[in-house]
Coordinates of C-alpha atoms and ligand atoms in Angstrom, one line a residue:
M1 CA 0.0 0.0 0.0
Y2 CA 1.2 3.5 -0.9
D3 CA 0.8 6.5 1.4
V4 CA -0.2 8.8 -1.4
V5 CA -1.4 7.8 -4.9
V6 CA -1.7 10.7 -7.5
V7 CA -4.0 10.0 -10.5
G8 CA -2.8 11.9 -13.5
A9 CA 0.7 13.1 -14.5
G10 CA -0.1 16.6 -15.7
P11 CA 1.5 19.6 -14.1
S12 CA -0.8 19.5 -11.0
G13 CA -0.3 15.8 -10.4
C14 CA 3.5 15.8 -10.9
M15 CA 3.9 18.8 -8.5
A16 CA 1.6 17.2 -5.9
A17 CA 3.6 13.9 -6.2
K18 CA 6.9 15.7 -5.9
Y19 CA 5.8 17.5 -2.7
A20 CA 4.4 14.4 -1.2
A21 CA 7.5 12.4 -1.9
K22 CA 9.7 15.2 -0.7
S23 CA 7.9 15.0 2.7
G24 CA 9.1 11.4 2.9
V25 CA 6.0 9.3 2.2
S26 CA 5.7 6.6 -0.4
T27 CA 4.1 8.1 -3.5
L28 CA 2.9 6.7 -6.8
I29 CA 1.6 8.5 -9.9
I30 CA -0.8 6.6 -12.1
E31 CA -1.1 8.0 -15.7
K32 CA -3.5 6.6 -18.3
D33 CA -1.5 7.6 -21.4
P34 CA 1.5 5.6 -22.4
E35 CA 3.7 8.7 -22.8
I36 CA 3.6 11.6 -20.3
G37 CA 2.7 14.9 -21.9
I38 CA 1.1 13.4 -25.0
P39 CA -1.4 14.3 -26.4
V40 CA -1.0 18.1 -25.8
R41 CA -4.2 20.0 -25.2
C42 CA -2.9 23.4 -24.4
A43 CA -1.8 26.7 -26.0
G44 CA 1.2 26.7 -23.7
L45 CA 1.2 30.4 -22.7
I46 CA 2.4 30.8 -19.2
S47 CA 3.9 33.6 -17.1
K48 CA 7.5 33.9 -15.9
R49 CA 6.0 33.4 -12.4
A50 CA 4.6 30.0 -13.6
V51 CA 8.0 29.0 -15.0
E52 CA 9.6 29.8 -11.6
E53 CA 6.8 28.0 -9.8
S54 CA 7.6 24.8 -11.8
E55 CA 11.1 24.8 -10.1
L56 CA 12.6 23.5 -13.3
K57 CA 15.9 25.3 -12.9
G58 CA 18.4 23.6 -15.1
V59 CA 16.0 22.4 -17.8
R60 CA 14.5 25.1 -20.1
N61 CA 14.2 23.2 -23.3
F62 CA 10.4 23.4 -23.0
I63 CA 10.5 27.2 -23.7
R64 CA 9.6 27.7 -27.4
N65 CA 9.3 31.5 -27.5
R66 CA 9.6 34.5 -25.2
L67 CA 6.8 37.0 -25.5
K68 CA 7.0 40.8 -24.9
G69 CA 3.3 41.5 -24.4
A70 CA -0.1 41.2 -26.0
I71 CA -2.2 42.7 -28.7
I72 CA -5.9 42.7 -27.9
H73 CA -8.3 43.0 -30.9
S74 CA -11.9 43.8 -30.0
P75 CA -14.3 43.9 -33.0
N76 CA -13.3 47.5 -34.0
Y77 CA -10.3 48.4 -31.9
D78 CA -6.7 47.1 -31.5
M79 CA -4.6 47.7 -28.4
Q80 CA -1.0 46.7 -27.9
L81 CA 0.3 46.1 -24.4
E82 CA 3.9 45.7 -23.3
A83 CA 4.3 43.3 -20.4
R84 CA 6.4 44.2 -17.4
E85 CA 7.7 40.6 -17.4
S86 CA 8.0 38.2 -20.3
A87 CA 5.5 35.4 -20.8
Y88 CA 6.5 32.2 -22.4
A89 CA 5.1 29.9 -25.1
I90 CA 6.1 26.5 -23.9
R91 CA 6.1 22.9 -25.2
R92 CA 3.7 21.2 -22.8
D93 CA 5.0 17.7 -23.7
L94 CA 8.5 18.6 -22.6
F95 CA 7.3 20.6 -19.7
D96 CA 5.1 17.8 -18.3
R97 CA 7.9 15.3 -18.8
A98 CA 10.4 17.5 -17.0
L99 CA 8.0 17.8 -14.1
A100 CA 7.5 14.1 -13.9
K101 CA 11.2 13.6 -13.9
E102 CA 11.5 16.0 -10.9
A103 CA 8.8 14.1 -9.1
M104 CA 10.8 10.8 -9.7
N105 CA 14.0 12.5 -8.5
S106 CA 12.2 13.4 -5.3
G107 CA 11.3 9.7 -4.8
A108 CA 7.9 9.3 -6.5
E109 CA 7.2 6.2 -8.6
I110 CA 5.3 6.5 -11.9
I111 CA 3.3 4.0 -13.9
T112 CA 2.1 5.0 -17.3
G113 CA -0.5 3.3 -19.6
C114 CA -2.6 2.5 -16.6
K115 CA -6.1 3.9 -16.2
V116 CA -7.9 4.4 -12.9
V117 CA -11.4 3.0 -13.3
G118 CA -12.7 2.9 -9.8
I119 CA -12.0 3.7 -6.1
R120 CA -13.4 1.9 -3.2
M121 CA -13.0 2.6 0.5
S122 CA -12.2 -0.6 2.6
E123 CA -10.6 -1.6 5.9
G124 CA -8.4 1.5 6.5
E125 CA -7.3 2.0 2.9
L126 CA -8.5 3.1 -0.5
R127 CA -8.6 0.4 -3.1
I128 CA -7.8 1.8 -6.6
H129 CA -9.0 -0.3 -9.5
V130 CA -6.9 0.1 -12.7
D131 CA -6.9 -1.2 -16.2
T132 CA -3.4 -1.6 -17.6
S133 CA -2.4 -1.1 -21.2
N134 CA -2.0 -4.9 -21.8
G135 CA -5.7 -5.4 -20.9
K136 CA -5.1 -6.6 -17.3
K137 CA -7.1 -5.4 -14.3
D138 CA -5.3 -4.7 -11.0
E139 CA -5.8 -3.1 -7.6
I140 CA -3.5 -0.7 -5.7
G141 CA -3.9 0.5 -2.1
A142 CA -3.4 4.0 -0.8
K143 CA -4.1 6.1 2.3
V144 CA -4.6 9.3 0.4
V145 CA -5.6 9.7 -3.3
I146 CA -5.0 12.9 -5.1
G147 CA -7.3 13.3 -8.1
A148 CA -5.2 15.3 -10.6
D149 CA -6.8 13.7 -13.6
G150 CA -7.8 16.9 -15.5
V151 CA -11.0 18.2 -16.8
R152 CA -12.8 14.8 -17.0
A153 CA -12.4 14.6 -13.2
G154 CA -12.9 10.9 -13.0
V155 CA -11.7 10.6 -9.4
A156 CA -14.2 13.2 -8.3
R157 CA -17.0 11.3 -10.0
M158 CA -15.9 7.9 -8.6
A159 CA -15.7 9.4 -5.1
G160 CA -19.1 11.3 -5.4
M161 CA -17.5 14.7 -5.0
K162 CA -19.3 17.7 -6.4
I163 CA -17.4 20.1 -8.7
M164 CA -19.6 23.0 -9.8
R165 CA -18.3 24.0 -13.2
N166 CA -19.1 25.0 -16.7
L167 CA -17.0 24.0 -19.7
L168 CA -15.4 25.9 -22.5
S169 CA -14.9 24.0 -25.7
C170 CA -11.6 24.7 -27.4
V171 CA -9.8 24.0 -30.6
Q172 CA -6.3 24.9 -31.8
V173 CA -3.9 24.4 -34.7
E174 CA -0.3 25.2 -35.2
G175 CA -0.1 27.0 -38.5
S176 CA 1.9 29.3 -40.8
Y177 CA 1.4 32.9 -39.6
D178 CA 3.2 36.2 -40.2
S179 CA 3.3 37.4 -36.6
E180 CA 3.5 41.0 -35.5
G181 CA 6.6 40.5 -33.4
A182 CA 6.7 38.5 -30.2
Y183 CA 3.2 39.4 -29.0
A184 CA 0.4 37.0 -28.0
E185 CA -2.7 38.1 -29.8
V186 CA -6.2 37.9 -28.4
F187 CA -9.4 38.4 -30.5
V188 CA -12.7 39.0 -28.7
G189 CA -16.2 39.3 -30.3
R190 CA -19.4 37.3 -30.4
E191 CA -18.9 36.4 -34.1
I192 CA -15.3 35.2 -33.3
A193 CA -15.7 33.2 -30.1
P194 CA -18.9 33.7 -28.1
G195 CA -18.3 33.8 -24.4
F196 CA -14.5 33.6 -24.6
F197 CA -11.8 34.6 -27.1
A198 CA -9.5 33.5 -29.9
W199 CA -5.7 33.7 -29.9
A200 CA -2.6 33.6 -32.0
I201 CA 0.6 32.8 -30.0
P202 CA 3.7 33.2 -32.2
L203 CA 6.3 30.4 -31.8
D204 CA 8.6 32.3 -34.2
D205 CA 8.1 34.9 -37.1
R206 CA 6.3 32.4 -39.2
I207 CA 4.4 29.9 -37.0
A208 CA 1.8 30.4 -34.4
R209 CA -0.7 28.4 -32.3
I210 CA -4.0 29.6 -33.5
G211 CA -7.1 28.6 -31.5
L212 CA -10.2 29.6 -29.7
C213 CA -12.6 28.6 -26.9
I214 CA -16.3 29.2 -26.8
D215 CA -18.6 28.9 -23.8
K216 CA -20.3 25.5 -24.2
R217 CA -23.7 27.0 -24.1
Y218 CA -23.0 28.5 -27.5
S219 CA -22.0 25.2 -29.0
S220 CA -24.5 23.3 -31.2
P221 CA -24.1 21.0 -34.1
H222 CA -24.0 24.1 -36.4
T223 CA -21.8 26.2 -34.1
T224 CA -19.0 24.0 -33.1
P225 CA -15.7 25.5 -32.0
L226 CA -14.2 24.1 -35.2
A227 CA -16.7 25.9 -37.3
F228 CA -15.8 29.1 -35.4
L229 CA -12.1 28.5 -35.9
K230 CA -12.4 27.9 -39.6
R231 CA -14.4 31.1 -40.0
F232 CA -11.9 33.0 -37.8
M233 CA -8.9 31.9 -39.7
L234 CA -10.3 32.4 -43.1
H235 CA -12.6 35.4 -42.8
E236 CA -11.6 37.6 -39.8
P237 CA -9.8 40.3 -41.7
R238 CA -6.9 40.9 -39.2
M239 CA -6.3 37.1 -38.9
A240 CA -6.8 36.2 -42.6
K241 CA -4.3 38.8 -43.6
R242 CA -1.5 37.0 -41.7
Y243 CA -2.6 33.3 -41.8
R244 CA -0.6 31.7 -44.6
G245 CA -3.1 28.9 -45.3
T246 CA -1.3 25.8 -43.9
Y247 CA -1.5 24.2 -40.6
F248 CA 0.4 21.2 -39.2
S249 CA -1.3 20.0 -36.1
Y250 CA -4.7 20.1 -34.6
T251 CA -5.9 19.7 -31.0
G252 CA -9.1 20.2 -29.0
G253 CA -10.2 20.0 -25.5
A254 CA -12.2 21.5 -22.7
I255 CA -11.4 24.0 -19.9
P256 CA -13.5 23.9 -16.7
I257 CA -14.6 27.2 -15.3
A258 CA -15.7 27.0 -11.6
A259 CA -19.3 27.9 -11.1
G260 CA -19.9 28.0 -7.4
L261 CA -16.9 28.0 -5.2
K262 CA -18.7 27.8 -1.9
R263 CA -20.3 24.4 -2.7
Q264 CA -17.1 23.1 -4.3
K265 CA -15.8 19.9 -2.6
T266 CA -12.1 19.3 -3.0
V267 CA -11.6 17.2 0.1
K268 CA -13.3 14.0 1.2
M269 CA -12.2 11.9 4.2
K270 CA -13.3 9.0 6.2
M271 CA -12.1 7.8 9.6
M272 CA -12.3 4.1 10.0
K273 CA -11.5 1.6 12.8
D274 CA -8.2 0.7 11.1
G275 CA -7.2 4.3 10.3
G276 CA -8.4 7.1 8.1
V277 CA -8.4 7.6 4.3
G278 CA -8.9 10.7 2.2
I279 CA -9.2 12.1 -1.3
L280 CA -8.1 15.5 -2.6
L281 CA -8.8 17.1 -6.0
V282 CA -6.3 19.4 -7.7
G283 CA -5.8 21.4 -10.9
D284 CA -8.4 21.1 -13.7
A285 CA -10.1 18.3 -11.7
A286 CA -11.0 20.9 -9.1
A287 CA -11.7 23.6 -11.7
Q288 CA -8.7 25.6 -10.3
V289 CA -8.4 27.6 -13.5
K290 CA -8.4 31.4 -14.2
P291 CA -12.0 32.0 -15.5
I292 CA -10.9 35.2 -17.3
T293 CA -8.1 33.6 -19.4
G294 CA -8.7 29.8 -19.1
G295 CA -5.1 29.3 -17.9
G296 CA -4.7 26.5 -15.5
V297 CA -1.0 25.6 -15.4
Y298 CA 0.1 28.1 -12.8
Y299 CA -2.8 27.5 -10.4
G300 CA -2.3 23.7 -10.9
L301 CA 1.3 24.0 -9.8
R302 CA 0.5 26.1 -6.8
C303 CA -2.3 24.0 -5.6
G304 CA -0.4 20.8 -6.4
K305 CA 2.3 21.8 -3.9
I306 CA -0.3 22.4 -1.2
A307 CA -2.1 19.1 -2.0
G308 CA 1.2 17.1 -1.9
E309 CA 2.3 18.6 1.4
V310 CA -1.1 18.1 3.1
A311 CA -1.6 14.6 1.8
A312 CA 1.8 13.6 3.0
E313 CA 1.1 14.9 6.5
A314 CA -2.2 13.2 6.7
A315 CA -0.8 9.9 5.5
S316 CA 2.2 9.9 7.8
T317 CA 0.3 11.0 10.9
G318 CA -2.9 9.0 10.1
D319 CA -4.9 12.2 11.0
M320 CA -7.1 12.8 8.1
Q321 CA -8.5 16.0 9.6
V322 CA -5.4 17.8 8.4
L323 CA -6.7 17.3 4.8
K324 CA -9.1 20.2 5.6
H325 CA -6.1 22.5 5.5
Y326 CA -5.8 21.9 1.8
D327 CA -9.2 23.3 1.1
R328 CA -8.5 26.3 3.3
R329 CA -5.0 27.0 1.9
W330 CA -5.8 26.9 -1.8
R331 CA -8.9 29.0 -1.3
R332 CA -6.9 31.6 0.6
E333 CA -4.4 31.8 -2.3
I334 CA -6.7 31.9 -5.3
G335 CA -10.3 31.7 -4.1
K336 CA -10.9 35.5 -4.5
E337 CA -9.3 35.6 -7.9
I338 CA -11.5 32.7 -9.1
A339 CA -14.6 34.2 -7.6
F340 CA -14.0 37.5 -9.3
G341 CA -13.1 35.7 -12.6
I342 CA -16.4 33.8 -12.5
W343 CA -18.3 37.1 -12.4
V344 CA -16.2 38.6 -15.2
H345 CA -16.8 35.5 -17.3
R346 CA -20.5 35.6 -16.8
L347 CA -20.6 39.3 -17.7
R348 CA -18.5 38.6 -20.8
C349 CA -21.1 36.0 -21.9
V350 CA -23.9 38.6 -22.0
L351 CA -21.9 41.6 -23.5
G352 CA -22.4 42.6 -27.2
D353 CA -19.6 43.6 -29.6
D354 CA -20.3 47.3 -29.0
D355 CA -19.9 46.8 -25.3
L356 CA -16.6 44.9 -25.8
D357 CA -15.3 47.7 -28.0
R358 CA -16.2 50.3 -25.3
I359 CA -14.4 48.3 -22.6
F360 CA -11.2 47.9 -24.6
R361 CA -11.2 51.6 -25.8
A362 CA -11.5 52.6 -22.1
L363 CA -8.7 50.2 -21.1
G364 CA -6.7 51.6 -24.1
R365 CA -7.0 55.1 -22.7
E366 CA -5.4 53.9 -19.5
R367 CA -2.8 51.7 -21.3
R368 CA 0.1 52.7 -19.1
R369 CA -1.8 51.8 -16.0
V370 CA -2.9 48.5 -17.5
E371 CA 0.8 47.7 -18.4
E372 CA 2.0 48.6 -15.0
K373 CA -0.6 46.7 -13.0
G374 CA -1.7 44.0 -15.4
D375 CA -0.9 40.5 -14.3
M376 CA -1.8 37.4 -16.3
D377 CA -2.0 35.2 -13.2
Y378 CA -4.0 37.7 -11.2
P379 CA -6.0 39.7 -13.7
S380 CA -8.5 40.9 -11.1
L381 CA -5.8 43.2 -9.7
I382 CA -6.2 45.7 -12.5
L383 CA -9.9 44.9 -13.4
R384 CA -11.1 45.6 -9.9
E385 CA -9.9 49.2 -10.3
F386 CA -11.6 49.6 -13.6
I387 CA -15.1 48.3 -12.7
K388 CA -15.5 51.2 -10.3
E389 CA -15.3 53.7 -13.2
P390 CA -18.4 55.3 -14.6
E391 CA -18.0 53.8 -18.1
F392 CA -18.0 50.3 -16.6
I393 CA -20.8 51.0 -14.2
K394 CA -23.0 52.2 -17.1
L395 CA -22.2 49.0 -19.0
A396 CA -23.1 46.8 -16.1
V397 CA -26.4 48.7 -15.6
K398 CA -27.2 48.3 -19.3
N399 CA -26.6 44.6 -19.2
I400 CA -28.0 43.8 -15.8
I401 CA -31.4 42.6 -17.0
R402 CA -29.9 40.1 -19.4
Y403 CA -27.4 39.0 -16.7
M404 CA -30.2 38.5 -14.1
Y405 CA -32.3 36.7 -16.6
I406 CA -29.5 34.2 -17.4
Y407 CA -27.9 33.8 -14.1
G408 CA -30.5 34.9 -11.6
R409 CA -33.9 33.7 -12.7
R410 CA -32.8 30.5 -14.4
G411 CA -30.2 29.9 -11.7
K412 CA -28.0 28.5 -14.4
Y413 CA -24.2 28.2 -14.2
Ligands
FAD1 C1 -7.0 24.3 -26.0 C2 -6.5 24.6 -24.6 C3 -5.5 25.6 -24.4 C4 -5.0 25.9 -23.2 N1 -4.1 26.9 -23.0 C5 -3.6 27.2 -21.8 C6 -2.5 28.1 -21.7 O1 -2.1 28.8 -22.7 N2 -2.0 28.4 -20.5 C7 -2.4 27.7 -19.4 O2 -2.0 28.0 -18.3 N3 -3.4 26.8 -19.5 C8 -4.0 26.5 -20.7 N4 -4.9 25.5 -20.8 C9 -5.4 24.8 -19.6 C10 -4.3 23.8 -19.1 O3 -4.0 22.9 -20.2 C11 -4.8 23.0 -17.9 O4 -5.3 23.9 -17.0 C12 -3.7 22.2 -17.3 O5 -3.3 21.2 -18.2 C13 -4.2 21.5 -16.1 O6 -3.3 20.6 -15.6 P1 -3.7 19.3 -14.7 O7 -2.4 18.7 -14.3 O8 -4.7 19.7 -13.7 O9 -4.5 18.4 -15.8 P2 -4.0 17.7 -17.1 O10 -2.9 18.5 -17.7 O11 -5.2 17.6 -18.0 O12 -3.5 16.3 -16.7 C14 -4.3 15.3 -16.3 C15 -3.7 14.0 -16.5 O13 -4.5 12.9 -15.9 C16 -4.5 11.8 -16.8 N5 -5.7 11.1 -16.5 C17 -7.0 11.4 -16.7 N6 -7.8 10.5 -16.3 C18 -7.1 9.5 -15.8 C19 -7.3 8.2 -15.2 N7 -8.6 7.8 -15.1 N8 -6.3 7.4 -14.8 C20 -5.0 7.8 -15.0 N9 -4.7 9.0 -15.5 C21 -5.7 9.8 -15.9 C22 -4.5 12.5 -18.2 O14 -4.1 11.6 -19.2 C23 -3.5 13.6 -18.0 O15 -2.2 13.3 -18.3 C24 -5.5 25.2 -22.0 C25 -6.4 24.2 -22.2 C26 -6.9 23.9 -23.5 C27 -7.9 22.8 -23.6

């Protein structure tokens, strides 16, 4: 029996396993895919802070490009922002593999090609049912399980834990693109990507990751994210001008946006005669994602560290009550940011293109302030200042009826 078993070898799981193993408890990561980091479902845009948080000091081969800032295109307005600190376009396959290696160097074991299909509580331990790649079934014992299994959140479902979330549907290609220097580009607009945005992240002067997400409620058989992406690449004038007509790889996926933090359950524990057992959720599995940008790597790394430390303490002392600290600690760090982001995301879903233009023109007038205080990991820092301004209050009042209709009366989301 292992002290801690982590399900999923993404950034959150590898970091959780590293911190559990570093605390001296026996730790195993179970990954369903045969190769760590593949397939990639990510645009790979992360902050310098996130790279530091990864603690991958020697290895930097995962960095594909260094970005100087962002260009935001609203339907009729373009704004260029210089970042205080570089952001990075990374190769997620190499990044995830490097994190897994670090977890192993700290003492964690990893098995790949092994899918967790069930979890059962019994006689002082959790029995984890797995299907191996050669078709065999097996069982592994653990005191604490960390569900770091991404957006599908299988562990949460198996354990009956409730994650209140809404999904964004995303597609992305790597294609030939004449970039405007090393700037990540963001395109907003209901015609482009309703409820979210499209992006072009340059990997060099000629290639970019081009993709978009839409809020799932706008997805139907006729309005798939892929249909939006095709239209965006071929017909959005600012994009079509620079897209060179060929793409080499295609990926799709979903991003969870938390929907009700208060009722979110990320910890489950049970005290039994023979000792306690517990389950924690981390990363996408716990919807620990920035609702404004959809970025989840940085929060996953941060929360992974907390999950690993707390799980190790619970497993080594046998006191499962300490698992509650996990919930408290991650909420203290990113709870307010996520709660604010949920509100911004909801508002974004009801705003029209004129409203989006007005917002970005207003932000453009305060460009210097945005550049000074803007932070891709904590976007609420700057946005909280702006929402108090008359222009934004007017917009909020104008849209309040639609907002209440969608989120209040129907109680959706
Ligand atoms: C199109 C797209 C673009 C994105 N762009 C960005 C971006 O630019 N920046 C950013 O920060 N974030 C981005 N994200 C979000 C980011 O990819 C996730 O937030 C991040 O990968 C979450 O890490 P994780 O470790 O929690 O989960 P994952 O990276 O999803 O890892 C979960 C792992 O668990 C494994 N697993 C699942 N089920 C089982 C099972 N039953 N048994 C065993 N293993 C299992 C999976 O195979 C996987 O390896 C993007 C997402 C998408 C879809």
